[in-house]
Coordinates of N, CA and C in Angstrom, one line a residue:
M131 N 133.5 114.9 59.0 CA 132.9 116.1 59.7 C 131.6 115.6 60.4
N132 N 131.4 116.0 61.6 CA 130.2 115.6 62.4 C 129.1 116.6 62.1
N133 N 128.0 116.1 61.4 CA 126.9 117.0 61.1 C 125.7 116.8 62.1
S134 N 126.0 116.1 63.2 CA 124.9 115.9 64.2 C 124.5 117.3 64.8
K135 N 123.3 117.5 65.0 CA 122.8 118.7 65.6 C 122.9 118.6 67.1
R136 N 123.8 119.5 67.7 CA 124.1 119.4 69.1 C 123.3 120.4 69.9
I137 N 123.4 120.2 71.3 CA 122.7 121.1 72.2 C 123.3 122.5 72.0
K138 N 124.6 122.6 71.8 CA 125.2 124.0 71.7 C 124.8 124.7 70.4
D139 N 124.2 124.0 69.5 CA 123.7 124.6 68.3 C 122.3 125.3 68.5
L140 N 121.7 125.0 69.6 CA 120.4 125.6 69.9 C 120.7 127.0 70.4
D141 N 119.6 127.8 70.4 CA 119.7 129.2 71.0 C 120.1 129.0 72.4
Q142 N 121.1 129.8 72.9 CA 121.6 129.7 74.2 C 120.5 129.7 75.3
F143 N 119.5 130.5 75.1 CA 118.4 130.6 76.1 C 117.6 129.3 76.1
D144 N 117.6 128.5 75.0 CA 116.8 127.3 75.0 C 117.6 126.0 75.3
R145 N 118.9 126.2 75.5 CA 119.7 125.0 75.8 C 119.3 124.4 77.2
P146 N 118.9 123.1 77.2 CA 118.4 122.4 78.4 C 119.3 122.5 79.6
R147 N 120.6 122.3 79.4 CA 121.5 122.3 80.5 C 121.6 123.7 81.2
E148 N 121.7 124.7 80.3 CA 121.7 126.1 80.8 C 120.4 126.5 81.5
K149 N 119.3 126.0 80.9 CA 118.0 126.3 81.5 C 117.8 125.6 82.8
M150 N 118.3 124.4 83.0 CA 118.3 123.7 84.3 C 119.1 124.4 85.3
I151 N 120.2 124.9 85.0 CA 121.1 125.6 85.9 C 120.4 127.0 86.3
R152 N 119.8 127.6 85.3 CA 119.2 128.9 85.5 C 117.9 128.8 86.3
E153 N 117.0 127.8 85.9 CA 115.6 127.8 86.4 C 115.3 126.6 87.3
G154 N 116.2 125.6 87.4 CA 116.0 124.4 88.1 C 115.4 123.3 87.2
F155 N 115.6 122.0 87.7 CA 115.2 120.9 86.8 C 113.7 120.8 86.6
D156 N 112.9 121.3 87.5 CA 111.5 121.3 87.4 C 111.0 122.0 86.2
S157 N 111.8 123.0 85.7 CA 111.5 123.8 84.5 C 111.6 123.0 83.2
L158 N 112.3 121.9 83.2 CA 112.6 121.1 82.0 C 111.5 120.1 81.7
S159 N 111.2 120.0 80.4 CA 110.3 118.9 80.0 C 111.1 117.6 80.0
D160 N 110.3 116.5 79.8 CA 111.0 115.2 79.7 C 112.0 115.1 78.5
E161 N 111.5 115.8 77.4 CA 112.4 115.8 76.2 C 113.7 116.5 76.5
E162 N 113.6 117.6 77.3 CA 114.8 118.4 77.6 C 115.8 117.6 78.5
L163 N 115.2 116.9 79.5 CA 116.0 116.1 80.4 C 116.8 115.0 79.6
L164 N 116.0 114.4 78.7 CA 116.7 113.3 77.9 C 117.7 113.9 76.9
A165 N 117.5 115.1 76.4 CA 118.4 115.8 75.6 C 119.8 116.1 76.2
I166 N 119.7 116.3 77.5 CA 121.0 116.5 78.3 C 121.8 115.3 78.3
I167 N 121.1 114.1 78.4 CA 121.8 112.8 78.4 C 122.4 112.5 77.0
L168 N 121.6 112.8 75.9 CA 122.0 112.5 74.6 C 123.1 113.4 74.0
S169 N 123.0 114.7 74.4 CA 124.0 115.8 74.0 C 123.9 116.2 72.5
T170 N 123.7 115.2 71.6 CA 123.6 115.5 70.2 C 122.4 114.8 69.5
G171 N 122.0 115.4 68.4 CA 120.9 114.8 67.6 C 121.5 114.0 66.5
N172 N 120.8 114.0 65.3 CA 121.4 113.4 64.1 C 121.3 114.4 63.0
K173 N 121.6 114.0 61.8 CA 121.6 114.9 60.6 C 120.3 115.6 60.3
E174 N 119.2 114.8 60.6 CA 117.9 115.3 60.3 C 117.2 116.0 61.5
K175 N 117.6 115.7 62.7 CA 116.8 116.2 63.9 C 117.8 116.7 64.9
N176 N 117.4 117.8 65.5 CA 118.2 118.3 66.6 C 117.9 117.4 67.9
V177 N 118.7 117.6 68.9 CA 118.7 116.7 70.0 C 117.3 116.7 70.7
I178 N 116.6 117.9 70.7 CA 115.3 117.9 71.4 C 114.3 117.1 70.6
D179 N 114.3 117.2 69.3 CA 113.4 116.4 68.4 C 113.7 114.9 68.5
L180 N 115.0 114.6 68.6 CA 115.3 113.2 68.7 C 114.9 112.6 70.0
S181 N 115.0 113.4 71.1 CA 114.5 113.0 72.4 C 113.0 112.8 72.4
K182 N 112.3 113.7 71.7 CA 110.8 113.6 71.6 C 110.4 112.3 70.8
E183 N 111.2 112.0 69.8 CA 110.9 110.8 69.0 C 111.1 109.5 69.9
I184 N 112.1 109.5 70.8 CA 112.3 108.4 71.7 C 111.1 108.2 72.6
L185 N 110.7 109.4 73.2 CA 109.6 109.3 74.2 C 108.2 109.1 73.5
D186 N 108.1 109.4 72.2 CA 106.9 109.1 71.5 C 106.8 107.6 71.1
T187 N 108.0 107.0 70.9 CA 108.1 105.6 70.5 C 107.9 104.6 71.6
F188 N 108.4 105.0 72.8 CA 108.3 104.0 73.9 C 107.5 104.6 75.1
S189 N 106.7 103.8 75.7 CA 106.0 104.3 76.9 C 106.9 104.3 78.0
Y190 N 106.5 105.0 79.1 CA 107.4 105.1 80.3 C 107.6 103.7 80.9
E191 N 106.6 102.8 80.8 CA 106.7 101.4 81.3 C 107.8 100.7 80.5
E192 N 107.7 100.9 79.2 CA 108.7 100.2 78.3 C 110.1 100.7 78.5
L193 N 110.2 102.0 78.8 CA 111.6 102.6 79.0 C 112.2 102.0 80.3
L194 N 111.4 101.6 81.3 CA 112.0 101.0 82.5 C 112.7 99.7 82.2
E195 N 112.3 99.0 81.2 CA 112.9 97.7 80.9 C 113.6 97.7 79.5
I196 N 113.8 98.9 79.0 CA 114.4 99.1 77.6 C 115.8 98.5 77.5
E197 N 116.2 97.9 76.4 CA 117.5 97.4 76.2 C 118.2 98.2 75.1
V198 N 119.5 98.2 75.1 CA 120.2 98.9 74.1 C 119.8 98.6 72.6
V199 N 119.6 97.3 72.4 CA 119.2 96.9 71.0 C 117.9 97.5 70.6
E200 N 117.0 97.7 71.5 CA 115.7 98.3 71.1 C 115.8 99.8 70.8
L201 N 116.6 100.5 71.6 CA 116.8 101.9 71.3 C 117.6 102.2 70.0
R202 N 118.4 101.3 69.6 CA 119.2 101.4 68.4 C 118.4 101.4 67.1
R203 N 117.1 100.9 67.3 CA 116.2 100.9 66.1 C 115.8 102.3 65.7
I204 N 116.0 103.3 66.6 CA 115.7 104.7 66.2 C 116.9 105.3 65.5
K205 N 116.6 105.9 64.3 CA 117.7 106.5 63.5 C 118.4 107.5 64.3
G206 N 119.7 107.4 64.3 CA 120.5 108.4 65.1 C 120.9 108.0 66.5
I207 N 120.3 106.8 66.9 CA 120.7 106.3 68.2 C 121.6 105.1 68.0
K208 N 122.9 105.4 68.3 CA 123.9 104.3 68.2 C 124.2 103.7 69.6
E209 N 125.1 102.8 69.7 CA 125.3 102.1 70.9 C 125.7 103.0 72.1
A210 N 126.5 104.0 71.8 CA 126.9 104.9 72.9 C 125.8 105.7 73.5
K211 N 124.9 106.2 72.6 CA 123.8 107.0 73.1 C 122.8 106.0 73.8
A212 N 122.5 104.9 73.2 CA 121.6 103.9 73.8 C 122.1 103.5 75.2
S213 N 123.4 103.3 75.3 CA 123.9 102.8 76.6 C 123.8 103.9 77.7
K214 N 124.0 105.2 77.3 CA 123.8 106.3 78.2 C 122.4 106.3 78.7
I215 N 121.4 106.2 77.8 CA 120.0 106.2 78.2 C 119.7 105.1 79.2
V216 N 120.1 103.9 78.8 CA 119.8 102.7 79.6 C 120.4 102.9 81.0
A217 N 121.7 103.3 81.0 CA 122.4 103.5 82.3 C 121.7 104.5 83.2
A218 N 121.2 105.6 82.6 CA 120.6 106.7 83.4 C 119.2 106.2 83.9
L219 N 118.5 105.5 83.1 CA 117.2 104.9 83.6 C 117.4 103.9 84.7
Q220 N 118.3 103.0 84.5 CA 118.5 102.0 85.6 C 119.1 102.6 86.9
L221 N 119.9 103.6 86.8 CA 120.4 104.3 88.0 C 119.2 105.0 88.7
G222 N 118.3 105.6 87.9 CA 117.2 106.3 88.5 C 116.3 105.2 89.2
R223 N 116.1 104.1 88.6 CA 115.2 103.0 89.2 C 115.9 102.5 90.4
R224 N 117.2 102.3 90.4 CA 117.8 101.7 91.6 C 117.8 102.7 92.8
I225 N 117.9 104.0 92.5 CA 117.8 105.0 93.6 C 116.4 105.0 94.1
N226 N 115.4 104.9 93.3 CA 114.0 104.8 93.7 C 113.8 103.6 94.6
E227 N 114.3 102.5 94.2 CA 114.2 101.2 95.0 C 114.8 101.4 96.4
R228 N 116.0 102.0 96.4 CA 116.7 102.2 97.7 C 115.9 103.1 98.6
V229 N 115.3 104.1 98.1 CA 114.5 105.0 98.9 C 113.3 104.3 99.4
L230 N 112.6 103.5 98.6 CA 111.5 102.7 99.1 C 111.9 101.7 100.2
D231 N 113.1 101.1 100.0 CA 113.6 100.2 101.0 C 113.7 100.8 102.4
R232 N 114.2 102.1 102.3 CA 114.4 102.8 103.6 C 113.0 103.2 104.2
K233 N 112.1 103.4 103.4 CA 110.7 103.8 103.9 C 110.0 102.6 104.5
I234 N 110.2 101.5 103.9 CA 109.5 100.3 104.4 C 110.6 99.3 104.9
E235 N 111.0 99.4 106.1 CA 112.0 98.5 106.7 C 111.4 97.2 107.3
K236 N 110.1 97.4 107.7 CA 109.4 96.2 108.4 C 108.2 95.9 107.6
I237 N 108.1 94.6 107.3 CA 106.9 94.1 106.6 C 105.7 93.9 107.5
T238 N 104.6 94.6 107.3 CA 103.4 94.4 108.1 C 102.3 93.8 107.3
S239 N 102.4 93.8 106.0 CA 101.3 93.3 105.1 C 101.8 92.9 103.7
S240 N 101.0 92.2 103.0 CA 101.4 91.9 101.6 C 101.5 93.1 100.8
N241 N 100.8 94.2 101.1 CA 100.9 95.4 100.3 C 102.3 96.1 100.5
D242 N 102.9 95.9 101.6 CA 104.3 96.4 101.8 C 105.2 95.7 100.8
V243 N 105.1 94.4 100.7 CA 105.9 93.7 99.7 C 105.7 94.2 98.3
Y244 N 104.4 94.4 98.0 CA 104.1 94.9 96.6 C 104.8 96.3 96.4
E245 N 104.7 97.2 97.4 CA 105.2 98.5 97.2 C 106.7 98.4 97.0
I246 N 107.4 97.5 97.7 CA 108.9 97.4 97.6 C 109.3 96.9 96.3
M247 N 108.5 95.9 95.8 CA 109.0 95.1 94.6 C 108.4 95.6 93.3
K248 N 107.3 96.4 93.3 CA 106.6 96.6 92.0 C 107.4 97.4 91.0
T249 N 108.3 98.3 91.4 CA 109.1 99.1 90.5 C 110.0 98.1 89.7
K250 N 110.5 97.2 90.4 CA 111.5 96.2 89.8 C 110.8 95.2 88.9
L251 N 109.6 94.8 89.3 CA 109.0 93.6 88.7 C 107.7 93.8 87.8
E252 N 106.9 94.9 88.0 CA 105.6 94.9 87.4 C 105.7 95.1 85.9
N253 N 106.8 95.7 85.4 CA 107.0 95.9 83.9 C 108.0 95.0 83.3
A254 N 108.6 94.0 84.1 CA 109.6 93.1 83.6 C 109.1 92.2 82.5
K255 N 109.9 92.0 81.5 CA 109.5 91.2 80.4 C 109.8 89.7 80.6
K256 N 110.5 89.4 81.6 CA 110.8 88.0 82.0 C 110.4 87.8 83.4
E257 N 110.3 86.5 83.8 CA 109.9 86.2 85.2 C 111.2 86.2 86.1
Y258 N 111.1 87.0 87.2 CA 112.2 87.0 88.2 C 111.6 86.5 89.5
F259 N 112.5 85.8 90.2 CA 112.1 85.2 91.4 C 113.0 85.7 92.5
Y260 N 112.4 86.2 93.6 CA 113.2 86.8 94.7 C 112.7 86.2 96.0
A261 N 113.6 86.2 97.0 CA 113.3 85.9 98.4 C 113.6 87.1 99.3
I262 N 112.6 87.6 100.0 CA 112.8 88.7 100.9 C 113.0 88.0 102.3
L263 N 114.2 88.2 102.8 CA 114.6 87.6 104.1 C 114.3 88.5 105.3
L264 N 113.7 88.0 106.3 CA 113.2 88.8 107.5 C 113.8 88.2 108.8
D265 N 113.9 89.1 109.8 CA 114.4 88.7 111.1 C 113.2 88.4 112.0
T266 N 113.4 88.2 113.2 CA 112.3 87.8 114.1 C 111.2 88.9 114.3
K267 N 111.5 90.1 113.9 CA 110.5 91.2 114.0 C 109.9 91.6 112.6
N268 N 110.2 90.8 111.6 CA 109.8 91.0 110.2 C 110.5 92.2 109.6
V269 N 111.6 92.6 110.1 CA 112.5 93.6 109.5 C 113.3 93.0 108.4
I270 N 113.4 93.7 107.3 CA 114.0 93.1 106.1 C 115.5 93.0 106.3
I271 N 116.1 91.8 106.1 CA 117.5 91.6 106.2 C 118.1 91.8 104.8
A272 N 117.4 91.2 103.8 CA 118.0 91.2 102.4 C 116.9 90.9 101.4
K273 N 117.0 91.3 100.2 CA 116.2 90.9 99.0 C 117.1 90.1 98.1
D274 N 116.9 88.8 98.1 CA 117.9 87.9 97.3 C 117.2 87.5 96.0
F275 N 118.0 87.8 94.9 CA 117.6 87.3 93.6 C 117.9 85.8 93.6
V276 N 116.9 85.0 93.1 CA 117.0 83.5 93.1 C 117.2 83.0 91.7
S277 N 116.3 83.4 90.8 CA 116.3 82.9 89.4 C 115.5 83.8 88.5
M278 N 115.8 83.5 87.2 CA 115.0 84.3 86.1 C 114.6 83.3 85.1
G279 N 113.3 83.4 84.6 CA 112.8 82.6 83.6 C 111.4 82.1 84.0
D280 N 110.8 81.3 83.1 CA 109.5 80.8 83.3 C 109.6 79.7 84.4
L281 N 108.7 79.8 85.4 CA 108.8 78.8 86.5 C 108.5 77.4 86.0
S282 N 107.8 77.3 84.9 CA 107.5 76.0 84.4 C 108.7 75.3 83.8
S283 N 109.7 76.1 83.4 CA 110.9 75.5 82.8 C 112.1 75.8 83.7
T284 N 112.1 76.7 84.6 CA 113.2 77.0 85.4 C 113.0 76.3 86.8
I285 N 113.9 75.5 87.2 CA 113.8 74.8 88.5 C 114.2 75.8 89.6
V286 N 113.2 76.1 90.5 CA 113.5 76.9 91.7 C 113.9 75.9 92.8
N287 N 115.2 75.8 93.0 CA 115.7 74.8 93.9 C 115.6 75.3 95.3
P288 N 114.9 74.6 96.2 CA 114.8 75.1 97.6 C 116.2 75.3 98.3
R289 N 117.2 74.5 97.8 CA 118.5 74.7 98.4 C 119.1 76.0 98.1
E290 N 118.9 76.5 96.9 CA 119.3 77.9 96.5 C 118.6 79.0 97.2
V291 N 117.3 78.7 97.3 CA 116.4 79.7 98.0 C 116.8 79.9 99.5
F292 N 117.1 78.8 100.1 CA 117.3 78.9 101.6 C 118.8 79.0 102.0
K293 N 119.7 78.9 101.0 CA 121.1 78.9 101.3 C 121.5 80.3 101.9
K294 N 121.1 81.4 101.3 CA 121.4 82.7 101.9 C 120.6 83.0 103.1
A295 N 119.4 82.4 103.2 CA 118.6 82.7 104.4 C 119.2 82.1 105.6
I296 N 119.8 80.9 105.4 CA 120.5 80.2 106.5 C 121.8 81.0 106.9
K297 N 122.5 81.4 105.8 CA 123.8 82.2 106.0 C 123.5 83.5 106.8
K298 N 122.4 84.1 106.5 CA 122.1 85.4 107.1 C 121.2 85.3 108.3
S299 N 121.0 84.1 108.8 CA 120.2 83.9 110.0 C 118.8 84.4 109.9
A300 N 118.2 84.3 108.8 CA 116.8 84.8 108.6 C 115.8 83.9 109.4
K301 N 114.8 84.5 110.0 CA 113.8 83.7 110.7 C 112.7 83.3 109.8
S302 N 112.4 84.1 108.8 CA 111.3 83.8 107.9 C 111.6 84.5 106.5
M303 N 110.8 84.2 105.6 CA 111.0 84.8 104.2 C 109.6 85.0 103.5
I304 N 109.6 85.9 102.6 CA 108.5 86.0 101.7 C 109.0 85.9 100.3
I305 N 108.5 85.0 99.5 CA 108.9 84.8 98.1 C 108.1 85.6 97.2
V306 N 108.7 86.1 96.2 CA 108.1 87.1 95.2 C 108.5 86.8 93.8
H307 N 107.6 86.7 92.9 CA 107.9 86.7 91.5 C 106.9 87.4 90.7
N308 N 107.1 87.7 89.5 CA 106.2 88.4 88.6 C 105.7 87.6 87.5
H309 N 104.5 88.0 86.9 CA 104.0 87.5 85.7 C 104.1 88.5 84.6
P310 N 104.9 88.4 83.6 CA 105.1 89.4 82.5 C 103.8 89.6 81.8
S311 N 102.8 88.7 81.8 CA 101.5 88.9 81.2 C 100.7 90.0 81.8
G312 N 101.1 90.3 83.1 CA 100.3 91.4 83.8 C 99.2 90.8 84.7
N313 N 98.9 89.5 84.5 CA 97.9 88.8 85.2 C 98.5 88.1 86.4
P314 N 98.2 88.4 87.7 CA 98.9 87.8 88.8 C 98.4 86.5 89.3
N315 N 97.3 86.0 88.7 CA 96.7 84.8 89.1 C 97.7 83.6 89.0
P316 N 97.8 82.8 90.1 CA 98.8 81.8 90.1 C 98.5 80.6 89.2
S317 N 99.5 80.0 88.6 CA 99.4 78.8 87.8 C 99.6 77.6 88.7
R318 N 99.4 76.4 88.1 CA 99.7 75.2 88.8 C 101.1 75.1 89.3
E319 N 102.0 75.6 88.5 CA 103.4 75.6 88.8 C 103.7 76.5 90.1
D320 N 102.9 77.6 90.1 CA 103.1 78.5 91.2 C 102.6 77.9 92.5
F321 N 101.5 77.2 92.4 CA 101.0 76.5 93.6 C 102.0 75.4 94.1
A322 N 102.6 74.7 93.1 CA 103.5 73.6 93.4 C 104.8 74.1 94.1
I323 N 105.3 75.2 93.5 CA 106.6 75.7 94.1 C 106.3 76.3 95.4
T324 N 105.2 76.9 95.6 CA 104.8 77.5 96.9 C 104.8 76.4 98.0
K325 N 104.1 75.3 97.7 CA 104.0 74.2 98.7 C 105.4 73.6 98.9
R326 N 106.2 73.5 97.9 CA 107.5 72.9 98.0 C 108.4 73.7 98.9
L327 N 108.4 75.0 98.7 CA 109.2 75.9 99.5 C 108.7 76.0 101.0
A328 N 107.4 76.0 101.1 CA 106.8 76.1 102.5 C 107.2 74.8 103.3
D329 N 107.1 73.7 102.6 CA 107.5 72.4 103.3 C 109.0 72.4 103.7
S330 N 109.8 72.9 102.8 CA 111.2 73.0 103.1 C 111.5 74.0 104.2
G331 N 110.8 75.1 104.2 CA 111.0 76.1 105.3 C 110.6 75.5 106.6
E332 N 109.6 74.7 106.6 CA 109.1 74.1 107.9 C 110.2 73.2 108.5
L333 N 110.9 72.4 107.6 CA 112.0 71.5 108.0 C 113.2 72.3 108.5
L334 N 113.4 73.5 107.9 CA 114.6 74.3 108.3 C 114.3 75.3 109.3
D335 N 113.1 75.4 109.8 CA 112.6 76.4 110.8 C 112.8 77.8 110.3
I336 N 112.6 78.0 109.0 CA 112.5 79.3 108.3 C 111.2 79.4 107.6
E337 N 110.2 80.0 108.3 CA 108.9 80.0 107.8 C 108.7 80.9 106.5
V338 N 108.0 80.3 105.5 CA 107.6 81.0 104.3 C 106.3 81.7 104.6
L339 N 106.3 83.0 104.9 CA 105.2 83.8 105.3 C 104.2 84.0 104.2
D340 N 104.7 84.2 103.0 CA 103.8 84.5 101.9 C 104.5 84.3 100.6
H341 N 103.7 84.1 99.5 CA 104.2 84.2 98.2 C 103.4 85.2 97.4
I342 N 104.1 86.2 97.0 CA 103.5 87.4 96.3 C 103.8 87.2 94.8
I343 N 102.7 87.3 94.0 CA 102.9 87.3 92.5 C 102.5 88.7 92.0
I344 N 103.4 89.4 91.4 CA 103.2 90.8 90.9 C 102.8 90.8 89.5
G345 N 101.6 91.5 89.2 CA 101.2 91.7 87.9 C 101.2 93.2 87.5
K346 N 100.5 93.6 86.6 CA 100.4 95.0 86.2 C 99.4 95.8 87.1
D347 N 100.0 96.6 88.0 CA 99.2 97.4 88.9 C 98.4 96.6 89.9
C348 N 98.8 95.4 90.1 CA 98.0 94.5 91.0 C 99.0 93.4 91.5
F349 N 98.5 92.6 92.5 CA 99.3 91.5 92.9 C 98.4 90.4 93.5
Y350 N 98.9 89.2 93.7 CA 98.2 88.1 94.3 C 99.0 87.7 95.5
S351 N 98.4 87.5 96.6 CA 99.0 87.0 97.9 C 98.5 85.6 98.2
F352 N 99.3 84.6 98.3 CA 98.9 83.3 98.7 C 98.4 83.3 100.1
K353 N 99.0 84.1 101.0 CA 98.6 84.2 102.4 C 97.2 84.8 102.5
K354 N 97.0 85.9 101.8 CA 95.8 86.7 101.8 C 94.6 85.9 101.3
E355 N 94.9 85.1 100.3 CA 93.8 84.3 99.6 C 93.6 82.9 100.3
G356 N 94.3 82.7 101.4 CA 94.2 81.4 102.2 C 94.8 80.2 101.6
N357 N 95.8 80.4 100.7 CA 96.5 79.3 100.1 C 97.9 79.0 100.6
L358 N 98.2 79.6 101.8 CA 99.4 79.3 102.5 C 99.2 79.4 104.0

């Protein structure tokens, strides 16, 4: 017998799904929105209280990068529920990124790059390295994922960085990665890889316009700081 406390066990007027249909999604609290995804609570807590426990346990920044195993530490959250939460959060993030991409189609400053990439990178727990490929008018052709991991131990191979740029006939690129520490100041490895890629780009006639390092609510631009 399933003793989990479900949404339908709540008073009909207080059920989040019915409330959303009746009054619109703006009428729902964050706990109620999450409750719709969860559907059921556990033996001790109804679905609203379980949702509140999740939101009290993890910050919004942590939820953006949450993994199934982390959510399962909460009593009553098994793999199926955890997977639903992660999938919903990642879908929302991807939609937000697509909207930003449409708003900023042409790169005019380092701040444009930060606005495009911050949602994806500023709360990431690992280092991710991307190349933003541009045409002759600095319009974005693609955002290519290159590698993941600490740049001091992960080799960023210029061949891999430029392979798609050549295939897509990019005229220039901006390289971007994050510092999970939140401090965007470049390391010696960051300076070394920037020079290596800039030199390779010069040989291939694909200019590296900038290298942006994303931290927490801030960024470092090699171009802006006169280091490229």
